[in-house]
Coordinates of C-alpha atoms in Angstrom, one line a residue:
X1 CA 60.1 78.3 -17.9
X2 CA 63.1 75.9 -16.7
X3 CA 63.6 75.9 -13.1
X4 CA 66.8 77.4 -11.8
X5 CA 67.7 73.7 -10.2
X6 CA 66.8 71.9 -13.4
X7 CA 69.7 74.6 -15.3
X8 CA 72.0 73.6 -12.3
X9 CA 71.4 69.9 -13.2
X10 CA 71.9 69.9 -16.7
X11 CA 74.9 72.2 -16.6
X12 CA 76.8 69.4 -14.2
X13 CA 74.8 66.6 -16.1
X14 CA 78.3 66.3 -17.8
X15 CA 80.8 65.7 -15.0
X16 CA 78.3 63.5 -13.2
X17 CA 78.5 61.5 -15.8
X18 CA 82.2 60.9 -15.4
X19 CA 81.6 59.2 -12.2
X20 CA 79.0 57.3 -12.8
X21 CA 80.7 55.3 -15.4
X22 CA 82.9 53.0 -15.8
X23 CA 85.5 56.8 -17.1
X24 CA 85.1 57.5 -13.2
X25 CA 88.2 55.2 -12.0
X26 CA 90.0 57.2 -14.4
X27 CA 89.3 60.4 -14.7
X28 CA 90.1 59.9 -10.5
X29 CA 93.8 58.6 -11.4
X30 CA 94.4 61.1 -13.7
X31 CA 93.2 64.0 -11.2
X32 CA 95.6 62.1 -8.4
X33 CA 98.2 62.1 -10.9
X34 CA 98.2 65.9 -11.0
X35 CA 97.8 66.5 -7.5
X36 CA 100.9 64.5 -6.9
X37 CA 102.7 66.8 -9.6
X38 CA 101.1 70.2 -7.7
X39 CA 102.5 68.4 -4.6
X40 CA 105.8 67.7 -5.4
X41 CA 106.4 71.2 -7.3
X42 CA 104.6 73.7 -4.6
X43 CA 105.5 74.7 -1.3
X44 CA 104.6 71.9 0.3
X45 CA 106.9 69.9 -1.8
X46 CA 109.2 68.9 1.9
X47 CA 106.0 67.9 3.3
X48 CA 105.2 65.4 0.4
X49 CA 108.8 63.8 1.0
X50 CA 108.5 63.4 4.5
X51 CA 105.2 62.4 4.2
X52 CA 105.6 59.3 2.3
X53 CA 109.8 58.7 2.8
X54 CA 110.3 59.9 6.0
X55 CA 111.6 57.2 8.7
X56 CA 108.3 56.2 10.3
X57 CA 108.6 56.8 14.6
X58 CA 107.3 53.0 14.9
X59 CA 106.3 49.7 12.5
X60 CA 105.3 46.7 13.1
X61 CA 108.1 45.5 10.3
X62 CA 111.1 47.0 10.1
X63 CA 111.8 45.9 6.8
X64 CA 108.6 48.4 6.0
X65 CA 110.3 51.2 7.6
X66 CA 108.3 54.4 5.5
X67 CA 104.7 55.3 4.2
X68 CA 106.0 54.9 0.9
X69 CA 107.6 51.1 1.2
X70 CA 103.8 50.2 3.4
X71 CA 101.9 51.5 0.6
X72 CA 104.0 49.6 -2.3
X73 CA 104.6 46.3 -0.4
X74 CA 101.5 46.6 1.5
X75 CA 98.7 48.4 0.0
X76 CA 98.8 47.2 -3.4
X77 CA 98.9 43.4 -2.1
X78 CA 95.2 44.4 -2.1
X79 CA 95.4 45.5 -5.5
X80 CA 97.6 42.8 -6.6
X81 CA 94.8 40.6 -4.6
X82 CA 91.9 41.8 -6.8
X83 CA 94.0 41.5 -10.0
X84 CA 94.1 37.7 -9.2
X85 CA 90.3 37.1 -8.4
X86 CA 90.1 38.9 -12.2
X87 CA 92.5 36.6 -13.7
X88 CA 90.6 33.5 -12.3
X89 CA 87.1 34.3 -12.8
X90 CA 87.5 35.1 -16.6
X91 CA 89.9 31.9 -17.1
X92 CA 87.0 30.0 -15.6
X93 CA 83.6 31.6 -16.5
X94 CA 84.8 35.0 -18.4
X95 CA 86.4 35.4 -22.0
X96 CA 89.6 33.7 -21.7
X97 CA 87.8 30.4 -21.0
X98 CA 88.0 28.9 -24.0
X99 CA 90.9 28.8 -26.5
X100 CA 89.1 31.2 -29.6
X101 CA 87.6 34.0 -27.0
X102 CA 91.5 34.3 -25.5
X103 CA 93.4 33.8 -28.7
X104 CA 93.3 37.1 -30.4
X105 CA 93.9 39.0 -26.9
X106 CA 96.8 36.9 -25.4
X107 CA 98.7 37.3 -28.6
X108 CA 98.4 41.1 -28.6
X109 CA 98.9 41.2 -24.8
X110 CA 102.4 39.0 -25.7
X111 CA 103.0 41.6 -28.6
X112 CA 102.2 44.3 -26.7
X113 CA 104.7 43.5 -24.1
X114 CA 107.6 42.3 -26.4
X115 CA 107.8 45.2 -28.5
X116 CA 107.5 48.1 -26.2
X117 CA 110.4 46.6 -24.3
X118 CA 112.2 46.0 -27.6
X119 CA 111.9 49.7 -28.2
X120 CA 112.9 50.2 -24.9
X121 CA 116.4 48.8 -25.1
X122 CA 116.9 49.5 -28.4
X123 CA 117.0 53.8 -27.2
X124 CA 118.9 52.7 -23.9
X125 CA 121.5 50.6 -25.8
X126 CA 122.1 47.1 -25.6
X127 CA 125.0 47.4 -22.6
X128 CA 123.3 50.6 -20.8
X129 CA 122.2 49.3 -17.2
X130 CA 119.7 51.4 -17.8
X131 CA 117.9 47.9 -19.5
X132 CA 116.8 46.8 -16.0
X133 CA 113.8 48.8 -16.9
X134 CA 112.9 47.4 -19.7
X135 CA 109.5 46.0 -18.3
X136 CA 108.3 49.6 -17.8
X137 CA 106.2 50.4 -20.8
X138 CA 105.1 46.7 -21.3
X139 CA 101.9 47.7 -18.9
X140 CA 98.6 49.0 -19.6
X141 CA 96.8 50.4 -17.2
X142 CA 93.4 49.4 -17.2
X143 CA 91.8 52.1 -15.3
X144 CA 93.0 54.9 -17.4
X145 CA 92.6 53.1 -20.9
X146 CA 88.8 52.4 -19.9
X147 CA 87.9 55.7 -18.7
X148 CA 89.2 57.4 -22.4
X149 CA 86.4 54.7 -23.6
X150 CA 84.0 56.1 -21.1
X151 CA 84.8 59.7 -22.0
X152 CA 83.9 58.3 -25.3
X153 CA 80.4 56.7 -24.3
X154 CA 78.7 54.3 -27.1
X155 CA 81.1 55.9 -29.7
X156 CA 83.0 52.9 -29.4
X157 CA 81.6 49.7 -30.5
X158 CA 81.2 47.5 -27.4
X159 CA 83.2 45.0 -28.9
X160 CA 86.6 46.8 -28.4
X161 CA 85.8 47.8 -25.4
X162 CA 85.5 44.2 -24.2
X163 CA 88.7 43.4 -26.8
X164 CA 90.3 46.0 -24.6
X165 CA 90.0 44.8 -21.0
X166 CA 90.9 41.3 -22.2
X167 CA 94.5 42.6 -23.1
X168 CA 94.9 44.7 -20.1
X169 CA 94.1 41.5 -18.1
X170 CA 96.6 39.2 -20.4
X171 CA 98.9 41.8 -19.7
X172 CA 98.3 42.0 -16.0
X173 CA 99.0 38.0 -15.8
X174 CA 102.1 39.4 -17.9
X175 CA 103.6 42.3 -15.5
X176 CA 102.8 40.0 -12.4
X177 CA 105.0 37.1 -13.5
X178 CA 107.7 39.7 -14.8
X179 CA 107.5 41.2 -11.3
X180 CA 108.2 37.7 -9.8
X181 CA 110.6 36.3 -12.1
X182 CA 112.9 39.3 -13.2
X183 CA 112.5 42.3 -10.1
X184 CA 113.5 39.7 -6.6
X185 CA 115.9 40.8 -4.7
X186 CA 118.3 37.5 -2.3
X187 CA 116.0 34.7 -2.5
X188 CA 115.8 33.6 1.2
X189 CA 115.3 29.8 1.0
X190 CA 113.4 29.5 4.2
X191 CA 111.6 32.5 3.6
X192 CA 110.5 30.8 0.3
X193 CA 109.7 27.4 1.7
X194 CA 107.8 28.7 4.2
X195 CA 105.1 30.7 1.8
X196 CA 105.1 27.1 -0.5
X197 CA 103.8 25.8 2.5
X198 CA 101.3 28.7 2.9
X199 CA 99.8 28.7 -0.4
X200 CA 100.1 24.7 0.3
X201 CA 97.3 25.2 3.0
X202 CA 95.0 27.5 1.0
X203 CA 95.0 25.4 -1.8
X204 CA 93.7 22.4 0.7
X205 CA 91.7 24.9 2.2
X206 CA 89.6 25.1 -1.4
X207 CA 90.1 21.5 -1.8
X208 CA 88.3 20.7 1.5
X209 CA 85.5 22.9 1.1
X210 CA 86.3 25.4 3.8
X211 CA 83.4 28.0 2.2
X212 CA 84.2 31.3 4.6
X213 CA 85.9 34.1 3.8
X214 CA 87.6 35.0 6.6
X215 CA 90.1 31.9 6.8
X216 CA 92.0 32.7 3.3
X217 CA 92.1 36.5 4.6
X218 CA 94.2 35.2 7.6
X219 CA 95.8 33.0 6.3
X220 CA 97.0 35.2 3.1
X221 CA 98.2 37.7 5.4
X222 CA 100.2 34.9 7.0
X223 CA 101.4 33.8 3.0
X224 CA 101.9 38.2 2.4
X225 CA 104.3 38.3 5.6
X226 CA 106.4 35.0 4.4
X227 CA 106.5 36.1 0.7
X228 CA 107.8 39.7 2.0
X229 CA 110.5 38.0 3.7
X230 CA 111.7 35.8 1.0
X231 CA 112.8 38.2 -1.3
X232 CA 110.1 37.6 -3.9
X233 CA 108.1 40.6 -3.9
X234 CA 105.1 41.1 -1.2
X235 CA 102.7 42.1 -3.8
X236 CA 102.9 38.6 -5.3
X237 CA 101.3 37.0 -2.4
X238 CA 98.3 38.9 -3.6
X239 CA 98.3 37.2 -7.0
X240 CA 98.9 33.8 -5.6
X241 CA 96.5 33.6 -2.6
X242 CA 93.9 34.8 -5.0
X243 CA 93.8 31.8 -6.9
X244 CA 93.3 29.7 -4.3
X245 CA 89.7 31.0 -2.9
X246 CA 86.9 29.1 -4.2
X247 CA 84.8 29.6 -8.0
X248 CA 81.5 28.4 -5.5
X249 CA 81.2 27.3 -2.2
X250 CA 78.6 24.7 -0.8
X251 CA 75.3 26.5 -1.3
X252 CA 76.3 27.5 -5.1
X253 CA 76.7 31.1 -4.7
X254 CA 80.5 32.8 -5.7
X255 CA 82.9 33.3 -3.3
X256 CA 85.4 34.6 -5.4
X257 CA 82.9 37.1 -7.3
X258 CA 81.4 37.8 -3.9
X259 CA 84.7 39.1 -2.6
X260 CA 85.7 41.0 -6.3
X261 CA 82.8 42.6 -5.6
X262 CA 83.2 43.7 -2.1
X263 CA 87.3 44.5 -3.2
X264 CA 87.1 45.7 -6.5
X265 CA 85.6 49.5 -5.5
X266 CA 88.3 49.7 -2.7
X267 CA 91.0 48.7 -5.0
X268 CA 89.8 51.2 -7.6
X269 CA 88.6 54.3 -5.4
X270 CA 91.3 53.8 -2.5
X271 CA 94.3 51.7 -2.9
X272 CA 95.5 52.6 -6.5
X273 CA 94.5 56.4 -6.0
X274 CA 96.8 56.4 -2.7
X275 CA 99.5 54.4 -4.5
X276 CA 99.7 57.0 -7.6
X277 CA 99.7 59.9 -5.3
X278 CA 102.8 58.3 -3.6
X279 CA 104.4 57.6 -6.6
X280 CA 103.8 60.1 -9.3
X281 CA 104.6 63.6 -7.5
X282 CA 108.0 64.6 -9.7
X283 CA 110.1 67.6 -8.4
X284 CA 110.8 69.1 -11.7
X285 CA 112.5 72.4 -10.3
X286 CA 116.3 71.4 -10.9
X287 CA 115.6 68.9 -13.7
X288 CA 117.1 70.9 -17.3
X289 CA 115.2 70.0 -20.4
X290 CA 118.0 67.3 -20.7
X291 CA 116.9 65.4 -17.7
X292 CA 113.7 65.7 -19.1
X293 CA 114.9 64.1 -22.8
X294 CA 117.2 61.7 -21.8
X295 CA 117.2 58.4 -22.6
X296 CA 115.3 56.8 -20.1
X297 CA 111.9 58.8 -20.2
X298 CA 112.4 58.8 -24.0
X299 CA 113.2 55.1 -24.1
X300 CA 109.8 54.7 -21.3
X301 CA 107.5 57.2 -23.8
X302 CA 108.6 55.3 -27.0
X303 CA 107.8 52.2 -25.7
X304 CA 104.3 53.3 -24.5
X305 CA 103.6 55.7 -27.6
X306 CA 104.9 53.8 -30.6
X307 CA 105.5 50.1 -29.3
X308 CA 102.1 49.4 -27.9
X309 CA 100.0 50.5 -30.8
X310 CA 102.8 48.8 -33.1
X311 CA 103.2 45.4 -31.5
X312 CA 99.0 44.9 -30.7
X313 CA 97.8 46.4 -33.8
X314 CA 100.5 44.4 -36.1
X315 CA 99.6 41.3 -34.6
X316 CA 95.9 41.8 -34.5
X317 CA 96.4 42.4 -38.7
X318 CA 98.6 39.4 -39.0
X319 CA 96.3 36.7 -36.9
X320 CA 93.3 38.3 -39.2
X321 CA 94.7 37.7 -42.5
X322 CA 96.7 34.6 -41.9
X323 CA 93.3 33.2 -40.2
X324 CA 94.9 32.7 -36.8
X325 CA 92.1 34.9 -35.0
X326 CA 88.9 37.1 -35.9
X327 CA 89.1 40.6 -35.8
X328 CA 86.0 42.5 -33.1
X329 CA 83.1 42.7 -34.7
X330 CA 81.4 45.9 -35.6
X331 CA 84.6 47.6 -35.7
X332 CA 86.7 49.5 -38.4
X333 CA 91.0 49.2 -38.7
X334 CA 90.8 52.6 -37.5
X335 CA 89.0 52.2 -34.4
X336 CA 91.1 49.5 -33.9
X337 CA 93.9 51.5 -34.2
X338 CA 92.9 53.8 -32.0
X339 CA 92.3 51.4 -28.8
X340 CA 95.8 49.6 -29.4
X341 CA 97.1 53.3 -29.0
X342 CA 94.8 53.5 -25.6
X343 CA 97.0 50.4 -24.4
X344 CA 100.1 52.3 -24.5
X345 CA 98.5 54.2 -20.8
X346 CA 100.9 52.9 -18.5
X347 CA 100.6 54.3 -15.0
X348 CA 99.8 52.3 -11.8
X349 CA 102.2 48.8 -12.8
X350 CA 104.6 51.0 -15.1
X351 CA 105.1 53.3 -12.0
X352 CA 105.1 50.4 -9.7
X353 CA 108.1 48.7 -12.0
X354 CA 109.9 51.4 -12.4
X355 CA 110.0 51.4 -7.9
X356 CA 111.4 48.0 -8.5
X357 CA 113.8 48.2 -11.3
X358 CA 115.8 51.4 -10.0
X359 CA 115.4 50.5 -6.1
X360 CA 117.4 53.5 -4.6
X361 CA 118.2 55.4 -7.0
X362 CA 115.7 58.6 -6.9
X363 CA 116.8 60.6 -10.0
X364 CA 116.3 57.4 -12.6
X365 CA 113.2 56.9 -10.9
X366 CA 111.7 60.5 -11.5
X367 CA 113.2 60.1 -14.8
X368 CA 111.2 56.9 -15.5
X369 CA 108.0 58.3 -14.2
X370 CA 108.1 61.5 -16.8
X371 CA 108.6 59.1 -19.4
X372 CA 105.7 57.4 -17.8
X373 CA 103.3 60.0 -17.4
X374 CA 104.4 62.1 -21.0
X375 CA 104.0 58.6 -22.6
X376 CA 100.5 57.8 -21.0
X377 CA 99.4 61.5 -21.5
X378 CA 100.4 61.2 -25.5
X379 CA 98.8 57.8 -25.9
X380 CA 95.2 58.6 -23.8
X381 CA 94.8 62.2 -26.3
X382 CA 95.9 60.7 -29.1
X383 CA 93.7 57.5 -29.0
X384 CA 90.9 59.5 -27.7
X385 CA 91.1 62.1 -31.2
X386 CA 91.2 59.2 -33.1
X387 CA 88.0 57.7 -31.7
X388 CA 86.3 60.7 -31.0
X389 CA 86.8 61.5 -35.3
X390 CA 86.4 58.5 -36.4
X391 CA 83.8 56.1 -34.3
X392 CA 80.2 56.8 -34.2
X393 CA 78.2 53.3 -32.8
X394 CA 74.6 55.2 -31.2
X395 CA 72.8 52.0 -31.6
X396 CA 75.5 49.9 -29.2
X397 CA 73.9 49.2 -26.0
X398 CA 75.9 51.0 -23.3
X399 CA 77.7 48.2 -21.4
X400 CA 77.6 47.7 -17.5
X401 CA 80.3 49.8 -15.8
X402 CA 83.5 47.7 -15.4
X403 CA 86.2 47.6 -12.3
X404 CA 89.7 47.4 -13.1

């Protein structure tokens, strides 16, 4: 006779299992994703305003005078921070060390980038300034696309998994230096000079051994502050001090993979949730269905939908059949198909773009995050039905969870 409990566990054996793997970072964006839309469209819709754009009473930083402009600038620094340490351990030790492991995904990342955007401005219209947003659906959000392979357990073979976080980290490299070369506001020279000098000091600071942690936190704050300042965006510093800490201090343990670690669950669990909450909450009551279809969201969802899975997948068949690159192993053109469609989810650095590209200008931004959110919502069922019908690997070892 089976126990009452033992029924209890195996009926939420299911959702347990979405958050203990590495679909739990997802599946959490994508229920912070509709609390924001409950949020904005409820009752407590003035309260979710004030809450993040109301004038704060006091700030240590003017410049930072609301929730919402602490939690972009601010916040996702930390995000920004843990992207970096990413970047530098797989250029070092991970799989874009060496020229064949990061061939095949840099030139989908670059296609998957270039094409989207193509399609972007191609529905805007050449002379529309509605082209300053033309980054938008270049970004792939890793958190989301990896939790659809999660929902999908060893049904997909671990091979595009991997294929698939490699991209989403060439295309992080991607949306930072896009950030930093195309959305700056008035470059401030002294501003700028003075966080050269910064990053100046952490980089001796690694040079010279200094093997604690605590000295590049101080002094990236000190780099985040001058960065803010100078017009560059704050988030940057995150990027940049993050390259400077240490592969291995003196007694051969990481530092940098010590402190991923440590960051990695905050970043995931904390700082992005809070960020999409802030920034995905729509009020939808006076948009018309021509709000809804015009040609920004449509330009955002096109870009996401169709030129993801069209640039990455049409470059992944070209480098195979010219030679250029080797396709995953163990995996059909279908499942293929079907991730490049899971790297048209754009959410936490499309909706963080879209904050930059239309500063000010509320209605383009709510416009830009339906496109966002219809686009990612289109691309994450779609990719998943295509897996889910087509993949079946039971003899794949299920991998390690991954952060994003």
């Amino acid at each position: 006779m089976v126990q009452p409990r033992s029924r209890i566990v195996r009926l939420i054996a299911p959702v347990r299992s979405l958050f203990v793997s590495d679909a739990s970072a997802g599946v959490l964006l994508i229920l912070v994703a509709a609390a924001a839309m409950l949020a904005a469209n409820s009752p407590l819709a003035g309260e979710y305003e004030a809450l993040f754009y109301g004038e704060l009473a006091w700030t240590p930083i003017a410049k930072l005078k609301d929730l919402h402009l602490w939690i972009n600038d601010g916040l996702m620094a930390i995000f920004f921070f843990v992207v970096g340490l990413e970047v530098k351990r797989e250029l070092i030790v991970g799989q874009l060390a060496s020229p064949e492991q990061r061939r095949l995904p840099v030139l989908a990342a670059i296609a998957g980038m270039a094409v989207p955007a193509i399609i972007f401005v191609i529905v805007v219209g050449m002379g529309s300034p509605l082209t300053r947003g033309w980054a938008i659906p270049a970004a792939t959000d890793i958190a989301f696309a990896m939790g659809v392979l999660g929902l999908l357990g060893n049904r997909v073979p671990a091979s595009l998994r991997l294929f698939l976080l490699t991209v989403a980290i060439v295309d992080d490299i991607g949306a930072v230096l896009v950030i930093a070369a195309f959305y700056t506001a008035g470059i401030k020279m002294m501003w700028l000079a003075a966080s050269v000098g910064v990053f100046a000091i952490m980089v001796g600071m690694n040079r010279f051994g200094v093997n604690r942690i605590w000295p590049f936190i101080l002094v990236a704050l000190v780099l985040w502050i001058c960065v803010l300042f100078s017009g560059v965006h704050a988030t940057i510093a995150g990027v940049v001090a993050a390259l400077t800490i240490p592969m291995r201090n003196s007694d051969g343990h990481s530092m940098l993979e010590k402190l991923e670690h440590g960051l990695a669950p905050w970043s995931a669990y904390l700082v992005v949730p809070v960020f999409g909450f802030a920034n995905a909450g729509v009020n939808l009551s006076g948009m018309t269905i021509n709000e809804v279809l015009a040609p920004l969201p449509l330009a955002i969802a096109a870009g996401l939908v169709i030129g993801k899975q069209l640039g990455i997948f049409g470059i992944i068949v070209a480098s195979v059949k010219l030679g250029i690159a080797k396709a995953p192993e163990r995996a059909n053109w279908i499942e293929i198909w079907g991730v490049t469609i899971l790297c048209g989810i754009g959410f936490t650095m499309s909706l963080f773009i879209s904050g930059l590209a239309f500063t000010g200008d509320r209605t383009l931004i709510d416009e830009a995050k339906i496109g966002i959110l219809g686009g990612s919502l289109i691309s994450a069922i779609l990719g998943y039905v295509i897996l889910r019908m087509t993949t079946s690997h039971p003899e794949e070892v299920e991998p390690e969870p991954v952060t994003p």
